[in-house]
Amino acid sequence: MCNFCACAFIVIGVIFSTDIRSYMGVTSYGYFITDEIPTGICQIYYGTTCKMYLSNKSVFIPPNLSLDELEERLRSAYGVIKESKDMNPNCRIYALPSLCYSTLPICRTPERTNLLYFANRAAYKERKYKKNISVEFPVGTENKLVHSVQKRFLEKNQKERKLVLKRKSSQSFDDAFNGEISSHYPPTKDTENLRRICREECELVENELCQKEYAIAKRHPVIGQKLPLEECARLPRDSDCSHLGIEVDVDASQSCYWKDGSSYRGTLATSVSGKKCLRWSWLMKDLSDYPELVGQNYCRNPGGIEEKPWCFVDDNSFNKVIEPCNIPRCTDNVWLYLFMAFTILTSLILTYAALVTIRRRRRTEMTSIQHINTPNADKNIYGNSQINSSVEMSRMNNGSGSGPSSIFLSNAERGPLLKIPHYSLHDVEFVEELGEGAFGKVYKGQLTTLGGEKTFVAIKALKEDASYKTQQDFKREIELISDLKHDNIVCILGVVLNKEPFCMLFEYMSNGDLHEFLISNSPQENKSLTQLEFLKISVQISEGMEYLSGHHYVHRDLAARNCLVGENLMVKISDFGLSRDIYSSDYYRVQSKSLLPVRWMPSESILYGKFTTESDVWSFGVVLWEIYSYGMQPYYGHNNQEVINLVRSRQLLTCPEACPSAVYSLMIECWHEQSIRRPSFMEITRRLKTWYEGQQQLTTLTSKVSHISK
């Protein structure tokens, strides 16, 4: 076989070396490509990126590409993945094999595939000659050699077909042969006899284990738009496939569980009532944080949120509910069990006594939320801004649905909220009302943690008559901001979902929003801020926005009113009108009737409702202007329609009196008409930090000189 292949390649190479090159493109591998028929060929992999998986294996090279080009694209894509902050550690191990096997599938029979390629090319050339198409070929020795190669190839294939047919006598002649090796011509990725990624593992990665990461990768300009990532639904179901290394985490020998059952890996798949457990991925969209749930419906206790293993089941009304599983607890011996029971019972009695004492004390001190005597508050701290509230409310009031319990008391919806601390209303004391946002009223409160410590919090409460649309938006905001962890982002501390009013608990910032802070420290109040303080505020907001943009979030309503100030001039971004770009196709469109904060928006957002990271950069430039003008309203003295006309005609805000020229130049860059020409938040942060450090050194030097002169 090999000797025959080698001879065939030499003969065809000699034949094609003269005439065929005039109408066929020749790649760096010595095989030929026509404009009329897209083709591919098998070649030994010699690269380094996929060496662990493809070393010394024959891989399929698609039409009009070389192995070197594909290797460079793989290297760039894997570099992006290694540096990505969006990649969950449980997904990272499958990224490289998935890229390698998708881009360079392994050829099962490379010699016969390539021989088929060249033999059919020779036949194709002969047919072109007979039809007198554009190029004339000399008749003689060359054609005899071509026919000789093709004849030998076909005779050998006939013998192989007969052998295959004997082994598979129940099948038809063509079906039996095609089951051994594809006879399609020309060979392509869809018709070639290739070892592709196992469909079951591909679907587990795309739909369960790495749902978010896979969605980002498909749309990424260096990954999905440069490399042919597999469409899992189109892969054949083949036992001879390339494995990614995914193993369903199951131990059939486990018949009991320890502690709370979070380590249980048995195969029981029925609840205590005898109902069949549902597949976890049907109810928990992203399982990257719980790989033990991938590809199964067995009883588990992810995150240890329950006392024992459980699962989702259908009740009689077709709702998805949580039910515990009838699995016994493990124990080494009876005496250990009795000792543990005695210890637990004693602890429970003491704990119960302590709780009774604490509750009695709280009942005498706790103020009822329904009868709280709160002052009127004009400031809209922690709630949506007045403008944004109008935007959100106009959208939410369109929906109608059942009460809030329809989304929060249904156990099926608890999956995405597992990572957020849960508290009860007994743990929260409402102190005063701060304002009202899109979801309901916002309060200052005091939270008592499990350790007994008390801390002030801001409480966003969901109004009791909220529509179903508002409930869904409330839940979606919890899911989005639960992953945000940064020093300059107001982080969620927990939720109250066991009883109405449902609440989100946030860090409390003692100095209110940045807009009010700037006004109260302005020259009109006989105060002022130093250049160092201006830059400190600006750097913190820029760092927070760099974090958001790096995690593919679009704020949509960045303004001084939506930044909060704490002790020691700590500034944090709040009031997210967030849009996750992997779910919104890179931008978010609002209804034409919505009231928009046009004084902070670029023309593409005003005219087309397009919100991107670049539109956030424009808004940041306006925030810088607010900071250096001590909270003055942008385009003050003009109504909204006039502001729109000013923005469209490129009449930009003028430089504030206290603003250095370098900072104003940065504002101008943020307001560039072409969004692609605006600086990134990484670049903005770098510049502001440089200026801040320089101002620090200048302030220190001035202080020393002043001290020496005294």
XYZ file of C-alpha atoms in Angstrom:
710
model
C 0.000 0.000 0.000
C 2.626 2.516 1.049
C 4.871 1.674 -1.948
C 1.917 2.130 -4.256
C 1.047 5.491 -2.645
C 4.597 6.746 -2.961
C 4.797 5.756 -6.620
C 1.454 7.326 -7.338
C 2.467 10.612 -5.713
C 5.727 10.721 -7.718
C 4.010 9.987 -11.026
C 1.254 12.504 -10.465
C 3.730 15.093 -9.213
C 5.714 14.752 -12.471
C 2.583 14.958 -14.569
C 1.216 17.989 -12.772
C 4.501 19.856 -12.515
C 4.210 21.462 -15.949
C 0.770 21.917 -17.427
C -1.521 21.722 -14.387
C 0.277 24.502 -12.535
C -0.988 26.903 -15.167
C -4.603 26.582 -13.935
C -4.259 25.128 -10.447
C -2.902 26.842 -7.324
C -0.121 24.914 -5.568
C 0.091 25.046 -1.746
C 3.215 24.722 0.371
C 2.424 21.019 0.806
C 2.555 20.086 -2.892
C -1.182 19.450 -3.388
C -3.374 21.412 -5.764
C -6.421 23.643 -5.426
C -8.761 24.735 -8.226
C -11.052 27.716 -8.222
C -14.000 25.501 -9.157
C -13.798 22.835 -6.428
C -12.833 23.474 -2.774
C -10.574 20.717 -1.496
C -8.560 19.631 1.498
C -5.829 17.123 2.247
C -4.225 15.247 5.158
C -0.787 16.156 6.536
C 1.390 15.193 9.512
C 1.092 17.771 12.308
C 4.446 19.328 13.203
C 3.317 22.376 15.243
C 3.761 23.068 18.963
C 0.433 24.500 20.208
C -1.448 21.185 19.863
C 1.587 18.920 20.293
C 0.049 17.213 23.330
C -2.945 16.028 21.269
C -1.850 15.882 17.613
C 1.881 15.086 17.640
C 2.832 12.823 14.685
C -0.825 12.460 13.656
C -2.240 13.160 10.208
C -4.650 16.098 10.367
C -7.057 17.531 7.810
C -6.054 20.880 6.269
C -9.105 22.746 4.871
C -9.089 24.507 1.482
C -6.972 27.628 0.887
C -5.198 27.389 4.245
C -1.824 26.037 5.318
C -0.808 24.332 8.532
C 1.431 27.281 9.376
C -1.497 29.699 9.119
C -3.705 27.503 11.293
C -0.898 27.066 13.821
C -0.504 30.848 14.125
C -4.254 31.290 14.647
C -4.287 28.546 17.275
C -1.365 30.160 19.095
C -3.134 33.547 19.162
C -6.447 32.060 20.286
C -4.880 30.047 23.100
C -2.968 33.137 24.218
C -6.273 35.012 24.570
C -7.790 32.127 26.530
C -4.851 31.905 28.962
C -5.116 35.620 29.769
C -8.926 35.754 29.863
C -10.607 36.677 33.145
C -13.901 35.205 31.901
C -12.608 31.624 31.769
C -13.771 29.481 34.677
C -10.983 27.154 35.978
C -13.252 24.141 35.456
C -13.544 25.056 31.755
C -9.954 26.049 31.057
C -8.713 22.427 30.873
C -11.033 21.711 27.914
C -10.225 24.857 25.934
C -7.036 23.710 24.161
C -8.149 20.178 23.121
C -11.436 21.656 21.888
C -9.572 24.219 19.734
C -7.108 21.629 18.393
C -9.627 18.940 17.456
C -12.055 21.500 15.967
C -9.430 23.190 13.794
C -7.382 20.107 12.843
C -9.504 16.921 12.940
C -7.500 13.685 12.702
C -7.571 11.743 9.406
C -8.434 8.065 9.895
C -7.008 6.896 6.533
C -4.670 9.634 5.249
C -2.916 7.563 2.551
C -6.083 6.454 0.781
C -7.619 9.902 1.219
C -4.695 11.645 -0.441
C -4.455 9.023 -3.171
C -8.158 9.496 -3.894
C -7.517 13.234 -4.074
C -4.725 12.966 -6.665
C -6.358 10.259 -8.747
C -9.557 12.249 -9.072
C -7.537 15.341 -9.898
C -5.987 13.473 -12.790
C -9.430 12.368 -13.968
C -10.699 15.902 -13.570
C -7.903 17.204 -15.767
C -8.742 14.634 -18.441
C -12.404 15.642 -18.420
C -11.460 19.312 -18.742
C -9.268 18.444 -21.706
C -12.032 16.515 -23.477
C -14.433 19.439 -23.015
C -11.838 21.866 -24.463
C -12.098 24.238 -21.451
C -9.673 27.182 -21.728
C -6.504 25.074 -21.432
C -5.244 22.524 -24.000
C -3.177 19.564 -22.787
C -0.856 17.457 -24.982
C -2.021 13.956 -25.677
C 0.557 11.224 -25.262
C 2.652 9.760 -22.509
C 1.199 12.086 -19.872
C -2.388 10.910 -20.426
C -1.309 7.273 -20.486
C 0.366 7.694 -17.114
C -2.708 9.431 -15.695
C -5.003 6.635 -16.912
C -2.559 4.074 -15.569
C -2.574 5.640 -12.078
C -6.333 6.003 -12.072
C -6.859 2.452 -13.287
C -4.548 0.970 -10.621
C -6.247 3.063 -7.938
C -9.732 1.953 -8.984
C -8.708 -1.711 -9.283
C -7.265 -1.619 -5.757
C -10.413 0.038 -4.442
C -12.575 -2.650 -6.096
C -10.603 -5.347 -4.249
C -10.991 -3.485 -0.961
C -14.712 -3.070 -1.549
C -15.131 -6.830 -2.057
C -13.244 -7.569 1.184
C -15.362 -5.087 3.099
C -18.548 -6.505 1.589
C -17.619 -9.993 2.773
C -17.190 -8.699 6.337
C -20.486 -6.793 6.167
C -22.676 -9.073 4.047
C -25.922 -7.687 5.546
C -25.268 -4.246 4.053
C -25.445 -3.057 0.482
C -22.234 -2.835 -1.531
C -21.979 0.987 -1.417
C -23.024 1.278 2.234
C -20.447 -1.292 3.319
C -17.614 0.420 1.491
C -18.576 3.936 2.589
C -18.650 2.753 6.175
C -14.954 1.926 5.835
C -13.814 5.104 4.080
C -15.602 8.030 2.504
C -15.626 7.875 -1.301
C -16.878 11.434 -1.697
C -14.870 13.774 -3.868
C -13.466 16.272 -3.225
C -12.573 15.514 0.400
C -13.891 18.228 2.756
C -14.355 18.494 6.518
C -17.982 17.343 6.258
C -17.397 14.431 3.864
C -13.882 13.331 4.769
C -13.291 10.207 6.846
C -12.226 12.157 9.956
C -12.112 11.576 13.675
C -14.139 14.550 15.010
C -14.824 15.654 18.589
C -17.184 13.335 20.464
C -20.618 14.888 20.116
C -21.698 14.096 23.680
C -18.635 15.824 25.159
C -18.970 18.807 22.798
C -22.594 19.305 23.879
C -21.629 19.053 27.558
C -19.040 21.814 27.085
C -21.304 24.072 25.019
C -24.587 23.640 26.889
C -23.636 22.792 30.464
C -20.060 23.037 31.686
C -18.819 26.125 29.824
C -21.967 27.757 28.457
C -20.850 31.349 29.067
C -17.246 30.750 27.936
C -18.311 28.905 24.761
C -20.678 31.746 23.818
C -17.906 34.336 24.254
C -15.407 32.206 22.288
C -17.746 31.817 19.294
C -18.062 35.566 18.932
C -14.480 36.491 19.768
C -12.574 38.026 16.816
C -9.410 35.988 17.518
C -11.124 32.678 18.356
C -14.549 32.056 16.828
C -14.074 34.317 13.819
C -10.647 32.888 12.909
C -10.989 29.208 13.814
C -13.715 26.731 12.754
C -15.211 25.877 16.171
C -17.403 22.793 15.921
C -21.177 23.088 15.768
C -21.976 20.365 18.291
C -25.424 19.634 16.884
C -23.896 18.815 13.467
C -21.273 16.360 14.723
C -21.863 12.685 13.921
C -22.577 10.270 16.761
C -19.470 8.128 16.384
C -17.811 5.910 18.973
C -14.422 6.441 17.275
C -14.083 10.149 18.120
C -11.658 12.580 19.784
C -12.256 12.845 23.523
C -11.897 16.155 25.397
C -11.379 14.396 28.720
C -14.804 15.098 30.240
C -15.871 12.455 32.717
C -19.232 12.430 34.439
C -18.419 12.569 38.151
C -20.161 9.398 39.351
C -19.240 6.674 41.862
C -21.822 3.898 41.698
C -20.422 2.287 44.857
C -21.578 5.171 47.107
C -24.829 4.242 48.848
C -24.777 6.822 51.679
C -23.559 10.364 52.258
C -21.325 12.145 54.761
C -22.018 15.464 56.496
C -24.366 17.510 54.274
C -23.973 15.277 51.219
C -22.063 17.788 49.107
C -19.479 15.059 48.347
C -22.059 12.400 47.446
C -21.489 10.962 43.947
C -23.839 7.968 43.925
C -26.352 7.047 41.206
C -29.705 7.432 42.965
C -31.933 9.508 40.670
C -35.310 9.521 42.425
C -36.628 11.835 45.138
C -38.048 10.777 48.492
C -41.540 10.703 46.946
C -40.398 8.367 44.176
C -40.391 10.979 41.395
C -37.694 10.879 38.736
C -34.993 13.530 39.087
C -34.661 16.047 36.245
C -31.402 16.803 34.507
C -29.546 19.590 36.313
C -28.717 21.541 33.162
C -32.415 21.989 32.391
C -32.790 24.234 35.429
C -29.277 25.601 36.103
C -28.031 27.316 32.954
C -24.315 27.462 33.765
C -22.739 24.553 35.645
C -19.127 25.757 35.456
C -19.013 26.255 39.234
C -20.580 22.843 39.881
C -18.871 20.318 37.555
C -20.272 17.435 39.604
C -23.692 18.177 38.026
C -22.582 17.965 34.387
C -24.353 15.429 32.191
C -26.503 13.834 34.893
C -29.677 13.937 36.956
C -28.458 12.124 40.077
C -29.180 13.376 43.591
C -26.606 15.969 44.675
C -26.215 18.869 47.112
C -24.269 21.541 45.148
C -22.705 24.170 47.387
C -24.054 22.421 50.477
C -27.194 24.602 50.486
C -29.433 21.833 51.834
C -29.046 19.324 54.656
C -28.806 16.291 52.362
C -28.664 15.426 48.635
C -31.678 16.586 46.609
C -32.837 17.103 43.037
C -35.403 18.896 40.895
C -38.654 17.071 40.076
C -41.977 17.851 38.385
C -44.940 18.300 40.702
C -48.543 17.621 39.690
C -48.935 21.147 38.262
C -45.846 20.774 36.021
C -43.773 23.138 38.166
C -40.159 22.325 38.967
C -39.612 21.897 42.703
C -36.843 20.687 45.009
C -37.280 17.388 46.832
C -34.757 15.609 49.091
C -33.568 12.122 48.177
C -33.978 9.039 50.338
C -30.268 8.402 50.938
C -29.017 7.232 54.372
C -26.265 9.070 56.218
C -22.949 7.229 56.564
C -21.432 6.354 59.984
C -18.462 4.281 61.061
C -20.031 2.746 64.153
C -23.002 3.132 66.464
C -21.015 4.681 69.312
C -19.676 7.431 67.065
C -23.211 8.065 65.858
C -24.579 8.276 69.410
C -21.764 10.567 70.495
C -22.354 12.862 67.525
C -26.096 12.844 68.168
C -25.582 13.748 71.834
C -23.173 16.543 70.890
C -25.499 17.896 68.242
C -28.510 17.725 70.562
C -26.653 19.607 73.274
C -25.510 22.229 70.761
C -29.039 22.597 69.402
C -30.459 23.162 72.877
C -27.856 25.793 73.648
C -28.309 27.407 70.242
C -32.088 27.400 70.596
C -31.833 29.011 74.021
C -29.488 31.666 72.632
C -31.786 32.310 69.657
C -34.835 32.668 71.907
C -32.977 35.235 74.006
C -31.809 37.155 70.933
C -35.269 37.137 69.346
C -36.917 38.431 72.492
C -34.400 41.251 72.596
C -34.939 42.042 68.918
C -38.714 42.112 69.270
C -38.412 44.906 71.756
C -36.011 46.856 69.540
C -36.958 46.005 65.964
C -38.953 48.553 63.974
C -41.584 47.189 61.624
C -40.911 48.020 57.984
C -44.603 48.690 57.411
C -44.746 51.335 60.152
C -41.280 52.857 59.849
C -41.149 56.593 60.438
C -38.718 57.777 57.787
C -37.838 61.281 56.619
C -38.423 62.400 53.037
C -35.269 62.023 50.952
C -34.596 63.919 47.762
C -31.323 62.135 47.147
C -31.700 58.908 45.223
C -28.903 56.947 46.876
C -28.480 53.300 45.782
C -31.695 53.397 43.800
C -31.846 54.036 40.083
C -31.383 57.678 39.160
C -34.466 59.717 38.404
C -33.833 59.542 34.677
C -32.951 55.859 34.692
C -35.933 55.070 36.929
C -38.233 56.518 34.310
C -36.530 54.394 31.672
C -36.825 51.185 33.642
C -40.361 51.852 34.944
C -41.688 52.572 31.462
C -40.499 49.133 30.417
C -41.529 47.226 33.546
C -45.098 48.478 33.808
C -45.923 46.776 30.523
C -45.683 43.337 32.123
C -48.296 41.633 34.201
C -47.963 38.511 36.264
C -48.520 36.848 39.552
C -46.990 37.944 42.835
C -43.248 37.940 43.545
C -43.393 34.400 44.856
C -43.798 33.206 41.280
C -40.046 33.596 40.695
C -38.450 33.496 44.137
C -40.401 30.876 46.042
C -40.164 28.388 43.198
C -37.295 26.090 44.112
C -36.369 25.623 40.482
C -35.135 29.193 40.279
C -32.724 28.886 43.194
C -29.945 27.321 41.130
C -28.367 30.543 39.742
C -28.540 32.196 43.197
C -26.567 29.539 45.087
C -23.404 31.647 45.421
C -25.081 34.647 47.111
C -25.469 34.716 50.941
C -29.110 34.412 51.965
C -30.572 36.198 54.996
C -34.011 36.472 56.549
C -35.919 39.637 57.468
C -35.065 38.912 61.114
C -31.403 39.596 60.235
C -32.184 43.051 58.798
C -33.240 46.208 60.622
C -34.647 49.050 58.495
C -33.324 52.386 59.770
C -34.440 55.070 57.303
C -35.735 55.531 53.772
C -33.191 56.900 51.299
C -35.193 57.118 48.096
C -37.010 55.061 45.498
C -35.726 53.173 42.467
C -37.191 51.129 39.633
C -37.829 48.072 41.837
C -39.172 49.853 44.887
C -37.972 51.803 47.911
C -34.353 51.995 49.036
C -33.455 51.988 52.718
C -30.507 52.407 54.998
C -30.432 49.380 57.259
C -28.390 47.307 59.661
C -27.480 43.689 58.928
C -26.682 41.157 61.651
C -24.384 38.466 60.243
C -24.136 34.868 61.418
C -21.264 35.834 63.686
C -23.417 38.421 65.425
C -21.613 41.391 63.882
C -23.689 44.375 62.787
C -22.956 46.464 59.736
C -24.793 49.213 57.879
C -26.183 48.247 54.468
C -28.224 49.774 51.669
C -31.392 47.790 51.001
C -33.113 47.638 47.611
C -36.605 46.276 48.309
C -38.896 44.857 45.615
C -42.329 46.446 45.832
C -45.096 44.043 46.751
C -47.273 44.738 43.682
C -44.402 44.289 41.206
C -45.319 42.943 37.771
C -43.848 39.705 36.498
C -41.512 41.675 34.179
C -40.224 43.711 37.146
C -39.673 40.517 39.136
C -37.653 39.021 36.297
C -35.544 42.207 36.024
C -34.979 42.140 39.791
C -33.819 38.522 39.628
C -31.637 39.197 36.550
C -29.898 42.102 38.293
C -29.083 39.810 41.242
C -27.587 37.229 38.878
C -25.538 39.810 36.969
C -24.036 41.715 39.893
C -23.388 38.600 41.993
C -20.183 37.992 39.996
C -18.855 41.552 40.369
C -15.996 41.729 42.880
C -13.880 44.893 42.783
C -12.781 47.600 45.205
C -14.454 50.290 43.089
C -17.727 48.478 42.440
C -20.562 48.490 44.984
C -20.828 44.770 45.720
C -23.925 42.856 46.742
C -23.620 41.442 50.270
C -26.638 39.161 50.224
C -30.331 38.749 49.467
C -33.569 38.199 51.372
C -35.796 35.873 49.344
C -37.636 33.782 51.935
C -40.336 36.351 52.708
C -41.673 39.598 51.265
C -40.462 42.231 50.776
C -37.647 40.583 48.805
C -34.422 42.578 49.121
C -30.907 43.056 47.785
C -28.326 44.099 50.401
C -25.428 46.345 49.330
C -22.465 48.054 50.927
C -23.495 51.329 52.542
C -21.474 54.389 51.515
C -21.598 57.064 54.192
C -21.099 60.169 51.990
C -23.871 59.489 49.487
C -23.585 59.888 45.729
C -20.689 61.676 44.018
C -22.889 64.424 42.528
C -24.084 65.593 45.952
C -20.577 65.166 47.378
C -19.087 67.452 44.698
C -21.728 70.131 45.253
C -21.243 70.059 49.038
C -17.466 70.494 48.574
C -17.632 73.219 45.898
C -16.506 76.868 46.136
C -20.188 77.811 46.492
C -20.025 76.079 49.892
C -16.722 77.819 50.671
C -14.841 74.560 50.123
C -12.716 73.093 47.368
C -10.983 69.907 46.303
C -7.276 69.623 45.487
C -5.950 68.387 42.150
C -4.801 65.246 43.954
C -8.358 64.604 45.194
C -9.826 65.217 41.725
C -7.439 62.630 40.280
C -8.041 60.154 43.106
C -11.786 60.207 42.388
C -11.208 59.882 38.621
C -8.753 56.969 38.903
C -11.145 54.951 41.065
C -14.065 55.348 38.660
C -11.816 54.468 35.710
C -10.530 51.336 37.461
C -14.089 50.249 38.213
C -15.105 50.732 34.583
C -11.981 48.923 33.379
C -13.087 45.957 35.492
C -16.650 46.059 34.105
C -15.526 46.341 30.474
C -12.973 43.577 30.991
C -15.830 41.297 32.069
C -17.983 42.261 29.060
C -20.447 44.443 30.959
C -21.910 47.679 29.597
C -23.080 50.112 32.312
C -25.333 52.285 30.087
C -25.863 55.016 32.706
C -22.452 56.082 34.015
C -22.772 59.478 35.735
C -21.690 61.170 38.966
C -25.140 60.485 40.461
C -24.459 56.746 40.045
C -21.095 56.752 41.859
C -21.029 56.545 45.656
C -18.529 58.021 48.104
C -17.400 56.457 51.382
C -14.818 57.204 54.009
C -11.341 58.443 52.993
C -12.669 59.477 49.562
C -13.369 55.879 48.544
C -15.482 55.951 45.352
C -17.487 53.022 43.985
C -19.684 52.630 40.894
C -23.314 51.762 41.570
C -26.778 51.684 39.994
C -25.956 49.325 37.154
C -28.163 49.493 34.104
C -26.093 46.510 33.079
C -26.151 44.786 29.714
C -24.038 41.657 29.291
C -22.687 41.845 25.749
C -22.691 38.086 25.128
C -26.462 38.095 25.555
C -27.197 41.411 23.807
C -25.124 41.084 20.639
C -22.691 43.781 21.774
C -25.286 46.451 22.433
C -28.640 47.095 24.037
C -31.530 48.811 22.254
C -34.123 50.753 24.237
C -37.642 51.608 23.150
C -38.053 54.825 21.215
C -40.405 56.179 23.868
C -37.899 55.741 26.698
C -36.484 58.791 28.466
C -32.711 58.724 28.006
C -29.897 60.563 29.877
C -28.834 62.342 26.664
C -26.372 64.698 28.429
C -24.126 61.682 29.083
C -24.672 59.860 25.765
C -22.839 59.843 22.411
C -24.699 60.348 19.159
C -24.832 56.602 18.321
C -26.676 55.931 21.588
C -29.067 58.866 21.132
C -29.899 58.153 17.489
C -29.751 54.347 17.344
C -30.060 53.188 20.961
C -26.655 51.506 20.688
C -24.839 51.017 24.007
C -21.310 49.598 24.043
C -18.103 49.876 26.052
C -17.196 52.789 23.761
C -20.409 54.622 24.702
C -19.437 54.089 28.364
C -16.094 55.764 27.548
C -18.011 58.822 26.249
C -20.037 58.877 29.495
C -16.821 58.660 31.516
C -15.583 61.805 29.751
C -18.760 63.587 30.908
C -18.200 62.265 34.450
C -14.685 63.770 34.378
C -16.286 67.068 33.355
C -18.740 66.776 36.288
C -15.887 66.114 38.727
C -13.827 69.122 37.701
C -16.902 71.403 37.531
C -18.046 70.404 41.052
C -21.190 68.563 39.963
C -22.501 71.114 37.468
C -25.111 69.764 35.041
C -23.627 69.057 31.581
C -24.975 71.495 28.969
C -26.749 73.457 31.716
C -29.182 76.031 30.363
C -30.210 73.804 27.416
C -33.184 71.471 27.196
C -32.812 67.849 26.065
C -33.630 68.521 22.400
C -31.076 71.306 22.300
C -28.509 68.990 23.901
C -29.153 66.382 21.183
C -28.583 69.025 18.489
C -25.370 70.192 20.216
C -23.975 66.653 20.412
C -24.842 65.918 16.775
C -23.179 69.146 15.634
C -20.022 68.372 17.689
C -20.403 71.356 20.043
C -18.637 69.802 23.021
C -18.505 70.844 26.667
C -15.951 73.553 27.429
C -13.023 73.094 29.801
C -13.989 73.594 33.503
C -12.137 76.287 35.392
C -10.344 73.894 37.759
C -9.412 71.374 35.030
C -5.805 70.964 33.758
C -5.374 70.998 29.982
C -4.107 67.389 29.929
C -7.297 66.128 31.602
C -9.509 68.160 29.253
C -7.611 66.691 26.291
C -8.488 63.252 27.630
C -12.166 64.291 27.792
C -12.007 65.355 24.119
C -10.559 61.939 23.196
C -13.416 60.234 25.066
C -15.864 62.285 22.974
C -14.417 61.296 19.607
C -17.140 61.040 16.964
C -15.894 57.626 15.825
C -16.344 55.195 18.701
C -13.399 53.053 17.618
C -11.071 56.059 18.059
C -11.966 56.544 21.728
C -9.367 55.323 24.266
C -9.994 52.112 26.197
C -10.567 52.169 29.942
C -7.195 50.450 30.361
C -5.481 53.353 28.585
C -7.530 55.939 30.520
C -6.595 54.321 33.835
C -2.920 54.220 32.872
C -2.846 57.941 32.091
C -4.810 59.007 35.168
C -2.577 56.904 37.423
C 0.523 58.489 35.925
C -0.858 61.979 36.567
C -1.990 60.989 40.060
C 1.445 59.641 41.006
C 3.092 62.782 39.611
C 0.712 64.992 41.593
C 1.445 62.948 44.724
C 5.167 63.518 44.323
C 4.591 67.237 43.705
C 2.376 67.512 46.801
C 4.949 65.675 48.939
C 7.773 67.870 47.632
C 5.751 71.052 48.239
C 4.951 69.906 51.772
C 8.632 69.253 52.523
C 9.689 72.631 51.131
C 6.994 74.351 53.164
C 8.105 72.521 56.309
C 11.760 73.455 55.753
C 10.917 77.117 55.167
C 9.077 77.234 58.470
